[in-house]
Structure formats: C-alpha cells, structure tokens
Short mmCIF file of C-alpha atoms and ligand atoms in Angstrom, two decimals:
data_model
loop_
_atom_site.label_atom_id
_atom_site.label_comp_id
_atom_site.label_asym_id
_atom_site.label_seq_id
_atom_site.Cartn_x
_atom_site.Cartn_y
_atom_site.Cartn_z
CA UNK A 1 -29.32 4.37 -14.23
CA UNK A 2 -29.53 7.75 -12.94
CA UNK A 3 -33.78 8.26 -13.26
CA UNK A 4 -34.39 11.08 -15.43
CA UNK A 5 -38.66 11.52 -14.55
CA UNK A 6 -39.00 15.45 -13.81
CA UNK A 7 -42.14 17.13 -12.31
CA UNK A 8 -43.37 19.58 -14.30
CA UNK A 9 -41.49 22.79 -13.36
CA UNK A 10 -38.87 21.58 -11.13
CA UNK A 11 -35.26 20.65 -12.60
CA UNK A 12 -34.37 17.06 -13.05
CA UNK A 13 -32.15 16.24 -10.53
CA UNK A 14 -28.96 15.73 -13.38
CA UNK A 15 -28.81 19.36 -13.33
CA UNK A 16 -28.76 19.72 -9.85
CA UNK A 17 -26.56 16.91 -9.68
CA UNK A 18 -23.49 17.35 -11.77
CA UNK A 19 -22.78 14.29 -13.85
CA UNK A 20 -21.25 12.27 -11.64
CA UNK A 21 -20.09 8.94 -12.04
CA UNK A 22 -21.37 6.18 -9.49
CA UNK A 23 -19.55 3.33 -10.33
CA UNK A 24 -18.01 3.19 -7.29
CA UNK A 25 -21.73 2.96 -5.81
CA UNK A 26 -21.41 -0.74 -4.43
CA UNK A 27 -23.84 -1.41 -1.99
CA UNK A 28 -27.65 -2.50 -1.94
CA UNK A 29 -27.97 -1.87 1.58
CA UNK A 30 -26.49 0.49 4.37
CA UNK A 31 -25.90 -1.88 7.01
CA UNK A 32 -22.80 -0.30 8.59
CA UNK A 33 -19.46 2.36 7.21
CA UNK A 34 -16.60 -0.80 7.42
CA UNK A 35 -16.53 -1.58 3.99
CA UNK A 36 -17.50 1.79 2.97
CA UNK A 37 -14.32 3.15 0.67
CA UNK A 38 -13.19 6.95 0.95
CA UNK A 39 -14.39 6.91 -2.53
CA UNK A 40 -18.24 5.49 -1.80
CA UNK A 41 -18.42 8.56 0.75
CA UNK A 42 -17.26 11.36 -1.60
CA UNK A 43 -19.81 10.32 -3.77
CA UNK A 44 -22.40 10.64 -0.67
CA UNK A 45 -20.62 13.64 0.00
CA UNK A 46 -21.63 14.75 -3.99
CA UNK A 47 -25.44 13.76 -3.71
CA UNK A 48 -25.76 15.26 -0.41
CA UNK A 49 -24.69 18.54 -1.63
CA UNK A 50 -26.90 18.24 -4.23
CA UNK A 51 -29.91 17.20 -2.44
CA UNK A 52 -29.66 20.38 -0.06
CA UNK A 53 -29.71 22.73 -3.35
CA UNK A 54 -33.62 20.72 -3.69
CA UNK A 55 -34.43 21.30 -0.20
CA UNK A 56 -33.73 24.85 -0.55
CA UNK A 57 -35.72 25.46 -3.49
CA UNK A 58 -39.59 26.96 -1.88
CA UNK A 59 -41.41 23.28 -3.59
CA UNK A 60 -38.53 21.54 -1.76
CA UNK A 61 -39.59 17.90 -4.12
CA UNK A 62 -37.36 16.57 -6.66
CA UNK A 63 -39.56 13.16 -8.82
CA UNK A 64 -36.19 10.63 -8.06
CA UNK A 65 -38.03 7.56 -6.74
CA UNK A 66 -41.77 8.24 -7.09
CA UNK A 67 -43.53 4.56 -7.64
CA UNK A 68 -40.95 3.42 -5.07
CA UNK A 69 -41.67 2.82 -1.59
CA UNK A 70 -40.33 3.14 1.76
CA UNK A 71 -41.00 1.75 4.97
CA UNK A 72 -39.46 2.84 8.19
CA UNK A 73 -39.80 0.55 11.12
CA UNK A 74 -38.21 1.61 14.83
CA UNK A 75 -38.73 -0.72 17.62
CA UNK A 76 -36.46 2.13 19.59
CA UNK A 77 -37.56 5.57 19.94
CA UNK A 78 -36.64 7.93 17.74
CA UNK A 79 -36.91 12.26 16.34
CA UNK A 80 -34.27 12.60 14.44
CA UNK A 81 -33.41 9.83 12.34
CA UNK A 82 -37.57 8.14 11.80
CA UNK A 83 -38.75 12.08 10.72
CA UNK A 84 -35.19 12.47 8.31
CA UNK A 85 -35.82 9.67 6.48
CA UNK A 86 -39.78 9.99 6.26
CA UNK A 87 -38.45 14.10 5.26
CA UNK A 88 -35.62 12.39 2.36
CA UNK A 89 -37.99 9.72 1.27
CA UNK A 90 -41.47 12.29 1.08
CA UNK A 91 -38.70 15.18 -1.13
CA UNK A 92 -37.73 12.07 -3.43
CA UNK A 93 -41.13 12.06 -3.64
CA UNK A 94 -41.35 8.33 -2.52
CA UNK A 95 -44.45 6.54 -0.70
CA UNK A 96 -43.63 5.74 2.50
CA UNK A 97 -44.51 4.17 5.19
CA UNK A 98 -43.88 4.43 9.16
CA UNK A 99 -44.51 1.27 11.65
CA UNK A 100 -43.89 1.71 14.91
CA UNK A 101 -42.94 -1.82 16.49
CA UNK A 102 -45.88 -1.08 19.80
CA UNK A 103 -48.36 -0.11 17.68
CA UNK A 104 -47.61 -3.60 15.31
CA UNK A 105 -48.93 -7.34 15.30
CA UNK A 106 -44.90 -7.75 16.81
CA UNK A 107 -47.23 -6.64 20.22
CA UNK A 108 -49.61 -10.08 18.95
CA UNK A 109 -46.44 -12.40 18.66
CA UNK A 110 -45.60 -11.99 15.32
CA UNK A 111 -41.74 -12.40 14.31
CA UNK A 112 -39.12 -10.29 13.24
CA UNK A 113 -39.16 -12.79 9.86
CA UNK A 114 -43.02 -12.66 9.37
CA UNK A 115 -43.22 -8.53 9.91
CA UNK A 116 -40.15 -8.59 7.08
CA UNK A 117 -41.84 -10.77 4.77
CA UNK A 118 -45.23 -8.97 5.42
CA UNK A 119 -43.13 -5.49 4.56
CA UNK A 120 -41.58 -6.77 1.30
CA UNK A 121 -45.73 -7.72 0.20
CA UNK A 122 -46.30 -4.61 0.78
CA UNK A 123 -44.39 -4.21 -1.84
CA UNK A 124 -41.54 -1.84 0.24
CA UNK A 125 -38.00 -1.20 -2.37
CA UNK A 126 -36.33 -0.10 0.64
CA UNK A 127 -36.44 -0.35 4.18
CA UNK A 128 -35.29 0.98 7.70
CA UNK A 129 -34.83 -0.17 9.91
CA UNK A 130 -34.02 0.77 13.94
CA UNK A 131 -34.05 -2.63 16.30
CA UNK A 132 -31.91 -2.67 19.83
CA UNK A 133 -30.35 -6.16 19.27
CA UNK A 134 -26.73 -5.68 17.32
CA UNK A 135 -27.37 -7.27 13.94
CA UNK A 136 -30.95 -7.47 13.62
CA UNK A 137 -30.74 -5.38 10.19
CA UNK A 138 -27.88 -7.97 9.04
CA UNK A 139 -30.79 -10.86 9.07
CA UNK A 140 -33.13 -8.61 7.69
CA UNK A 141 -31.08 -7.50 4.33
CA UNK A 142 -30.32 -11.84 4.12
CA UNK A 143 -33.50 -12.38 4.88
CA UNK A 144 -35.75 -10.27 2.28
CA UNK A 145 -35.36 -9.01 -1.29
CA UNK A 146 -35.00 -5.24 -0.22
CA UNK A 147 -32.35 -2.22 0.30
CA UNK A 148 -32.14 -2.34 3.87
CA UNK A 149 -31.35 0.44 5.83
CA UNK A 150 -29.53 0.46 9.68
CA UNK A 151 -31.03 3.36 11.51
CA UNK A 152 -29.37 1.96 14.27
CA UNK A 153 -29.09 -1.35 15.83
CA UNK A 154 -28.37 -1.69 19.80
CA UNK A 155 -24.59 -0.56 20.53
CA UNK A 156 -23.25 -1.89 17.24
CA UNK A 157 -23.65 0.73 14.22
CA UNK A 158 -25.73 4.10 13.11
CA UNK A 159 -24.07 4.42 9.63
CA UNK A 160 -26.65 7.19 8.23
CA UNK A 161 -25.71 9.20 11.31
CA UNK A 162 -21.81 9.19 10.96
CA UNK A 163 -22.59 10.15 7.66
CA UNK A 164 -24.44 13.01 8.98
CA UNK A 165 -21.28 14.51 10.85
CA UNK A 166 -19.20 13.72 9.18
CA UNK A 167 -20.47 15.61 6.13
CA UNK A 168 -21.54 18.66 8.57
CA UNK A 169 -17.36 18.45 9.38
CA UNK A 170 -16.63 18.50 6.06
CA UNK A 171 -19.25 21.57 5.06
CA UNK A 172 -17.28 23.66 7.73
CA UNK A 173 -13.67 22.41 7.59
CA UNK A 174 -13.35 21.84 4.13
CA UNK A 175 -12.46 18.69 4.25
CA UNK A 176 -11.29 14.90 6.53
CA UNK A 177 -8.04 14.05 6.07
CA UNK A 178 -5.67 14.95 8.76
CA UNK A 179 -8.70 16.54 10.67
CA UNK A 180 -8.38 16.27 14.69
CA UNK A 181 -11.89 14.63 15.42
CA UNK A 182 -12.58 13.38 19.65
CA UNK A 183 -15.40 11.44 20.28
CA UNK A 184 -16.43 11.76 23.58
CA UNK A 185 -18.04 10.52 26.46
CA UNK A 186 -20.06 6.91 26.71
CA UNK A 187 -17.92 5.39 23.76
CA UNK A 188 -19.09 2.23 24.58
CA UNK A 189 -22.84 1.77 24.39
CA UNK A 190 -21.98 4.30 21.00
CA UNK A 191 -23.24 2.76 17.86
CA UNK A 192 -22.62 6.09 16.52
CA UNK A 193 -18.94 6.53 17.97
CA UNK A 194 -18.42 3.02 15.84
CA UNK A 195 -19.17 3.88 12.34
CA UNK A 196 -17.94 7.56 12.56
CA UNK A 197 -13.94 5.17 13.63
CA UNK A 198 -14.88 3.47 10.10
CA UNK A 199 -16.12 6.37 8.19
CA UNK A 200 -13.36 8.92 9.39
CA UNK A 201 -10.51 6.58 9.41
CA UNK A 202 -11.52 6.16 5.66
CA UNK A 203 -11.90 9.80 5.37
CA UNK A 204 -7.61 9.70 6.32
CA UNK A 205 -8.93 11.37 10.10
CA UNK A 206 -7.26 11.01 13.01
CA UNK A 207 -9.42 9.56 15.38
CA UNK A 208 -9.03 9.95 19.30
CA UNK A 209 -12.03 8.58 21.62
CA UNK A 210 -11.86 9.76 25.52
CA UNK A 211 -14.15 8.97 27.99
CA UNK A 212 -13.86 7.15 31.66
CA UNK A 213 -11.62 3.87 31.20
CA UNK A 214 -15.89 2.13 32.57
CA UNK A 215 -17.37 3.08 29.40
CA UNK A 216 -14.83 2.61 26.57
CA UNK A 217 -14.81 -1.20 24.97
CA UNK A 218 -12.24 -3.32 26.37
CA UNK A 219 -11.12 -3.91 22.71
CA UNK A 220 -10.48 -0.42 22.53
CA UNK A 221 -7.60 -0.59 23.98
CA UNK A 222 -4.55 1.42 22.78
CA UNK A 223 -2.90 -1.19 22.19
CA UNK A 224 -6.32 -2.71 20.05
CA UNK A 225 -7.42 0.04 18.47
CA UNK A 226 -3.69 1.11 17.29
CA UNK A 227 -3.64 -1.83 15.99
CA UNK A 228 -5.88 -2.35 14.16
CA UNK A 229 -7.55 1.22 12.97
CA UNK A 230 -4.20 2.86 13.17
CA UNK A 231 -5.71 6.08 13.12
CA UNK A 232 -7.41 6.06 15.42
CA UNK A 233 -5.81 6.32 19.41
CA UNK A 234 -7.51 6.39 23.10
CA UNK A 235 -7.06 9.16 26.16
CA UNK A 236 -8.87 9.19 29.37
CA UNK A 237 -7.92 13.12 30.13
CA UNK A 238 -10.71 15.53 28.60
CA UNK A 239 -7.97 17.86 28.42
CA UNK A 240 -5.89 16.59 26.33
CA UNK A 241 -7.02 15.15 24.04
CA UNK A 242 -9.42 17.94 22.97
CA UNK A 243 -6.14 19.76 22.54
CA UNK A 244 -5.57 20.87 18.62
CA UNK A 245 -9.08 19.51 17.67
CA UNK A 246 -11.17 20.57 14.55
CA UNK A 247 -14.21 18.54 16.19
CA UNK A 248 -15.38 18.02 19.35
CA UNK A 249 -18.21 15.17 19.79
CA UNK A 250 -19.76 14.59 22.91
CA UNK A 251 -21.88 11.15 22.89
CA UNK A 252 -25.12 10.76 24.50
CA UNK A 253 -24.70 9.24 28.31
CA UNK A 254 -27.04 6.61 27.69
CA UNK A 255 -28.27 5.86 30.76
CA UNK A 256 -31.03 3.35 30.18
CA UNK A 257 -28.00 0.97 29.12
CA UNK A 258 -25.92 1.54 31.86
CA UNK A 259 -24.98 -0.97 33.76
CA UNK A 260 -24.48 -0.63 37.61
CA UNK A 261 -20.79 0.23 38.44
CA UNK A 262 -20.04 1.70 34.45
CA UNK A 263 -20.77 5.21 35.36
CA UNK A 264 -19.33 7.50 37.65
CA UNK A 265 -21.95 9.84 39.46
CA UNK A 266 -23.47 11.77 36.58
CA UNK A 267 -21.64 14.64 39.40
CA UNK A 268 -18.10 13.53 38.17
CA UNK A 269 -18.56 13.01 34.48
CA UNK A 270 -19.46 16.24 34.05
CA UNK A 271 -16.69 17.07 36.25
CA UNK A 272 -14.40 15.36 33.99
CA UNK A 273 -15.23 15.31 30.33
CA UNK A 274 -18.61 18.03 30.46
CA UNK A 275 -17.30 19.87 26.95
CA UNK A 276 -17.08 23.51 28.72
CA UNK A 277 -15.55 27.23 27.71
CA UNK A 278 -12.91 26.22 29.53
CA UNK A 279 -11.82 22.78 27.95
CA UNK A 280 -12.95 23.67 24.48
CA UNK A 281 -10.29 26.38 24.85
CA UNK A 282 -7.75 23.57 23.95
CA UNK A 283 -9.09 23.02 20.65
CA UNK A 284 -8.66 25.33 18.25
CA UNK A 285 -10.33 28.30 17.25
CA UNK A 286 -13.04 27.68 16.01
CA UNK A 287 -13.76 24.29 16.68
CA UNK A 288 -16.82 22.69 15.61
CA UNK A 289 -18.79 21.08 18.64
CA UNK A 290 -20.89 18.42 17.87
CA UNK A 291 -23.34 15.69 19.13
CA UNK A 292 -25.69 13.14 17.51
CA UNK A 293 -28.59 13.95 19.69
CA UNK A 294 -30.93 13.20 21.81
CA UNK A 295 -28.54 15.60 24.15
CA UNK A 296 -29.02 14.86 28.01
CA UNK A 297 -28.66 18.77 29.12
CA UNK A 298 -25.79 20.36 31.03
CA UNK A 299 -24.54 16.97 31.16
CA UNK A 300 -21.97 16.13 28.03
CA UNK A 301 -21.77 20.17 26.97
CA UNK A 302 -22.39 22.61 28.84
CA UNK A 303 -25.43 25.28 28.38
CA UNK A 304 -22.94 27.99 26.80
CA UNK A 305 -20.98 25.82 24.77
CA UNK A 306 -24.15 23.26 23.63
CA UNK A 307 -26.38 26.76 21.96
CA UNK A 308 -22.76 28.21 21.20
CA UNK A 309 -20.91 29.93 18.37
CA UNK A 310 -18.88 26.55 17.87
CA UNK A 311 -21.96 24.70 17.77
CA UNK A 312 -23.25 23.19 14.82
CA UNK A 313 -25.27 20.93 16.41
CA UNK A 314 -28.89 21.69 15.53
CA UNK A 315 -26.73 22.10 11.17
CA UNK A 316 -26.62 18.41 11.77
CA UNK A 317 -29.83 17.89 12.45
CA UNK A 318 -30.51 20.21 9.66
CA UNK A 319 -27.57 17.98 7.16
CA UNK A 320 -29.02 14.64 8.18
CA UNK A 321 -32.33 14.97 6.20
CA UNK A 322 -30.13 15.32 2.63
CA UNK A 323 -27.43 13.26 3.27
CA UNK A 324 -30.46 10.14 4.42
CA UNK A 325 -32.05 11.63 0.23
CA UNK A 326 -28.38 11.10 -0.97
CA UNK A 327 -28.24 7.00 -0.05
CA UNK A 328 -32.30 6.92 -0.61
CA UNK A 329 -31.42 7.85 -4.45
CA UNK A 330 -28.30 5.61 -4.33
CA UNK A 331 -30.25 2.31 -2.97
CA UNK A 332 -33.65 2.97 -4.90
CA UNK A 333 -33.13 5.18 -7.93
CA UNK A 334 -29.56 5.56 -8.78
CA UNK A 335 -28.66 1.88 -9.39
CA UNK A 336 -26.31 1.49 -12.35
CA UNK A 337 -27.74 -2.39 -12.15
N1 CP B 401 -28.94 10.49 17.45
C1 CP B 401 -29.73 10.24 16.90
O1 CP B 401 -30.05 8.50 16.33
O2 CP B 401 -31.12 10.28 17.18
P1 CP B 401 -32.93 9.65 17.47
O3 CP B 401 -32.45 8.91 18.11
O4 CP B 401 -33.81 11.15 17.71
O5 CP B 401 -33.17 9.45 16.14
#
C-alpha cells in the first residue's frame, strides 16, 4: 500500500508520483537485474522521476519511510553507492545506520551470519550490503527477514548502479529500445557491466562489449553471448565498437583485482581503449560518455572527454540518489502485501 503520511507543508508522495500501479513489482530483494522485467524497470524510472521532484525542493524530504530503518554494511570501500543510499534513505525520512565492516565486531571474529542476525535484531527493514565475495547478498537474503539490496558483490552484480546508468541514458536519449550502448574496458572484473547487460537487454538496447581479450570473461566469447543474450555482441577493436554508438560507458580498470598477465601495460591500454575525442567522433553526434566511477584519471577516458560536453558522469552520480530512493520506496514503502 502506498504510504500517505504527510509532513506538514510537504505534498504527499502520491502528488509527486502519479497514481501508478506497483502491481508489476515482484521483488522483496534487489540482488541483480537478471530477473527484472522491462515493466519493473520502467516502474523504477517513473518513481525516480517523482523522487527527483522531491530532491528539487528546498527541503528535500518526504515522509514516505518514516518509522523504517535502513542499514548499510560495506565490506569494501565506497563513496557514491554508500553516500547516495544514505541520502536516499534520509530524504524519505527513514532512520539510517551505517556499519563499516573494518570498524565492526567482524574484526573480532564475528561471522557474517551473526552480523546479519544482529542487524536484524536491531530492527532493520532494509539492508544495503556490499561485499567482496560474489553471492554474499544472496546468502543474506536467504538468512534474514529483511529486504536486501546488493550494493556490489565481487565481480558479480551492482544492480542499483546499472539502474542509475539506464535512468541517465533514458533521461538523455528518451528511450533505451534499439539504442547502441558500448561498454568498454575491464569487463572481466566488472559487476557494473554484468548488471547493465541484463538491464539493457531487458529494455531492448543493443549492447556491445569491448576490451582487451584478456579482460573479457571466457563465457562472453561472441558465440555464447549471441546465444544467451541476443542483443550482446563482442568487439575487441574500440574504434569499431564505438561506431554509431548512442552511449559509451567506460569501466574502471580494476587494478586491485588484476591477476598477473591479464592487463597489457597501462600505456597500451590507454592507446587502444581510452575514450578520446578522436574515438568518440565515431559515435553518434552527442553520444553520452559514461563511467560508474571512481575514474582512474587519464586512463579510461581522456581528461577533455571526461569533463567535456558529452560527459554525463556527474549526472549519473546525481541520479543515483533518486534511483535509490525509488528502490527503497518499492522495497519498504510501496509494498502491496
Ligand atoms: N560506482 C560505484 O560503485 O562507486 P563507489 O565504489 O564509490 O560506491
């Protein structure tokens, strides 16, 4: 049931978000986008539009999640994801508790499961979790009675990042169906790429993956990708890949996850895969330049492109707050059951 509680002076959320049915929404958790339908993603976008309106107010607050508690727990560093989930929860008037693994009782040997049970006992309604191990949020979702949001697990998935990426593309391009989106760089280690592949495929976009062959997962060779995800192709030549692209998404070179021998010299990488003005000129005029951040300055995207007219990198960050408000609303405030 959509909450109707209203802070004095603030219009209710139902005035911000038109009466839309949330009946297409089927998720108690947000773990990846592999089981998201186009209708669910569209619903998130429409609610995000409403959340942006709230964030444009002088007082950026709606009482939608008053009385709810959102806990974030991060086992890996983060700036954008953690800060924007916290801002999103506060904008919806939830109580927010941030736990950093490195200063928690985990360092005294407390297990992940006991940590999760402790958070549940504290009364959390939503748990936002980042972990270095792929699958850790899935374990959490099975073991506890709260909604779990995967804020990035190993190299596996980062669904809220993909949703804010897609929302940014949809805001700028109008729609995603048939749009050519090139994801370029360290695909092998990228949870952002994986979640975007699922989400963009569901939305009918054409996805091209590009990177050094050593940084493409084996299962993403051209034939497999074609067979499993009809709209995904692989092109290791960056100049060819970006031709006629509507959006070019550079990925962070995850130097901390590299095994020996996977990465050509960084100088070689820059030469063949950096998004430069010259390379970008092959894309459609006005093509979007994106990056999930954090950027390795001067490596994935040249400085003039990174800070140039085509770049929506900061807009992605800004949109992240509204998208995460929409997700918290759907999990904790907009449930029909
Ligand atoms: N894109 C992203 O996940 O950034 P953070 O690591 O700063 O959260």
